[in-house]
């Protein structure tokens, strides 16, 4: 597997663990619909939360949330729409972005953007 894909999968796992520790209930990872993928799906306080995870080794090229462009948001929304119909979900939903940052010393930090788009 390419190094950037391995880092992405590691970041998803770290974000999953971090969100679970914050009280989020994990439902599914890497849900695919056509050309779209939702990294992580949780429920939290009665809301289904679709999470896009972005890994960055520093912020020299920008923050994670800056890399979820219009096209990516549209793909995630389309996949989420399919998912909620497939699961017959009739409650609220939310789209979050979690940035996973590793500094030069290997320390991990998270930035969580709740209700980041729709």
Short mmCIF file of C-alpha atoms in Angstrom, two decimals:
data_model
loop_
_atom_site.label_atom_id
_atom_site.label_comp_id
_atom_site.label_asym_id
_atom_site.label_seq_id
_atom_site.Cartn_x
_atom_site.Cartn_y
_atom_site.Cartn_z
CA UNK A 1 0.00 0.00 0.00
CA UNK A 2 1.25 3.48 -0.82
CA UNK A 3 2.62 5.44 2.14
CA UNK A 4 -0.02 8.19 1.90
CA UNK A 5 -2.79 5.56 1.98
CA UNK A 6 -1.24 3.90 5.02
CA UNK A 7 -1.07 7.27 6.80
CA UNK A 8 -4.68 7.92 5.85
CA UNK A 9 -5.84 4.60 7.30
CA UNK A 10 -3.80 5.21 10.46
CA UNK A 11 -5.35 8.68 10.79
CA UNK A 12 -8.84 7.20 10.41
CA UNK A 13 -8.11 4.67 13.14
CA UNK A 14 -6.73 7.39 15.44
CA UNK A 15 -9.75 9.62 14.77
CA UNK A 16 -12.11 6.69 15.42
CA UNK A 17 -10.50 5.96 18.78
CA UNK A 18 -10.44 9.65 19.71
CA UNK A 19 -14.12 10.16 18.87
CA UNK A 20 -15.12 7.00 20.73
CA UNK A 21 -13.32 8.39 23.79
CA UNK A 22 -15.46 11.53 23.41
CA UNK A 23 -18.65 9.44 23.57
CA UNK A 24 -19.32 8.84 19.90
CA UNK A 25 -20.72 5.40 19.01
CA UNK A 26 -18.93 3.87 16.03
CA UNK A 27 -21.16 2.46 13.29
CA UNK A 28 -19.07 1.91 10.16
CA UNK A 29 -15.84 2.82 8.37
CA UNK A 30 -15.08 3.38 4.71
CA UNK A 31 -18.67 3.27 3.45
CA UNK A 32 -18.61 3.44 -0.33
CA UNK A 33 -21.29 4.55 -2.77
CA UNK A 34 -20.26 4.83 -6.41
CA UNK A 35 -17.24 7.20 -6.48
CA UNK A 36 -17.75 8.46 -2.94
CA UNK A 37 -16.46 7.23 0.38
CA UNK A 38 -17.36 8.22 3.91
CA UNK A 39 -14.40 7.65 6.19
CA UNK A 40 -16.27 7.12 9.46
CA UNK A 41 -19.90 6.96 10.54
CA UNK A 42 -20.98 7.43 14.16
CA UNK A 43 -24.01 8.28 16.19
CA UNK A 44 -23.75 10.89 18.92
CA UNK A 45 -26.59 12.24 21.04
CA UNK A 46 -29.17 10.86 18.60
CA UNK A 47 -27.51 12.33 15.52
CA UNK A 48 -25.85 10.32 12.76
CA UNK A 49 -22.44 11.86 12.15
CA UNK A 50 -20.54 11.41 8.88
CA UNK A 51 -16.84 12.14 9.40
CA UNK A 52 -14.20 13.04 6.85
CA UNK A 53 -10.72 12.45 8.24
CA UNK A 54 -7.69 14.35 6.96
CA UNK A 55 -4.10 13.70 7.97
CA UNK A 56 -1.45 16.40 8.02
CA UNK A 57 2.17 16.31 9.12
CA UNK A 58 2.25 19.95 10.07
CA UNK A 59 0.29 22.91 8.80
CA UNK A 60 2.77 24.36 6.31
CA UNK A 61 0.42 23.55 3.43
CA UNK A 62 -2.76 24.39 5.29
CA UNK A 63 -5.21 22.90 7.73
CA UNK A 64 -7.22 19.73 7.18
CA UNK A 65 -10.55 21.47 6.70
CA UNK A 66 -9.13 23.40 3.75
CA UNK A 67 -8.69 20.16 1.82
CA UNK A 68 -12.37 19.21 1.79
CA UNK A 69 -13.38 21.10 -1.32
CA UNK A 70 -16.80 21.54 -2.91
CA UNK A 71 -16.52 18.40 -5.04
CA UNK A 72 -15.46 16.26 -2.07
CA UNK A 73 -18.32 17.64 0.02
CA UNK A 74 -20.81 16.83 -2.73
CA UNK A 75 -19.55 13.24 -2.98
CA UNK A 76 -19.79 12.77 0.79
CA UNK A 77 -23.32 14.22 0.86
CA UNK A 78 -24.40 11.93 -1.98
CA UNK A 79 -23.01 8.86 -0.20
CA UNK A 80 -24.61 9.93 3.09
CA UNK A 81 -27.96 10.40 1.37
CA UNK A 82 -27.73 6.86 0.03
CA UNK A 83 -26.69 5.53 3.44
CA UNK A 84 -29.55 7.14 5.38
CA UNK A 85 -32.07 5.79 2.86
CA UNK A 86 -30.46 2.35 2.98
CA UNK A 87 -30.62 2.30 6.80
CA UNK A 88 -34.05 4.01 6.92
CA UNK A 89 -32.66 6.74 9.22
CA UNK A 90 -35.24 9.46 9.99
CA UNK A 91 -33.38 11.54 12.55
CA UNK A 92 -30.86 14.35 12.27
CA UNK A 93 -27.50 14.03 10.51
CA UNK A 94 -24.30 16.05 10.62
CA UNK A 95 -21.08 16.28 8.61
CA UNK A 96 -17.84 16.69 10.56
CA UNK A 97 -14.19 16.97 9.62
CA UNK A 98 -11.46 15.65 11.89
CA UNK A 99 -7.92 16.79 11.22
CA UNK A 100 -5.21 14.49 12.53
CA UNK A 101 -1.87 16.24 12.90
CA UNK A 102 1.50 14.68 13.63
CA UNK A 103 4.35 17.00 14.53
CA UNK A 104 8.08 16.41 13.98
CA UNK A 105 8.33 14.67 17.35
CA UNK A 106 5.57 12.21 16.44
CA UNK A 107 3.00 13.74 18.78
CA UNK A 108 -0.59 13.53 17.59
CA UNK A 109 -3.15 16.33 17.85
CA UNK A 110 -6.73 16.55 16.63
CA UNK A 111 -8.93 19.37 15.32
CA UNK A 112 -12.63 18.58 15.20
CA UNK A 113 -14.98 20.67 13.07
CA UNK A 114 -18.54 19.77 13.98
CA UNK A 115 -21.24 20.53 11.43
CA UNK A 116 -18.51 21.52 8.98
CA UNK A 117 -20.71 21.58 5.86
CA UNK A 118 -23.98 20.62 4.21
#
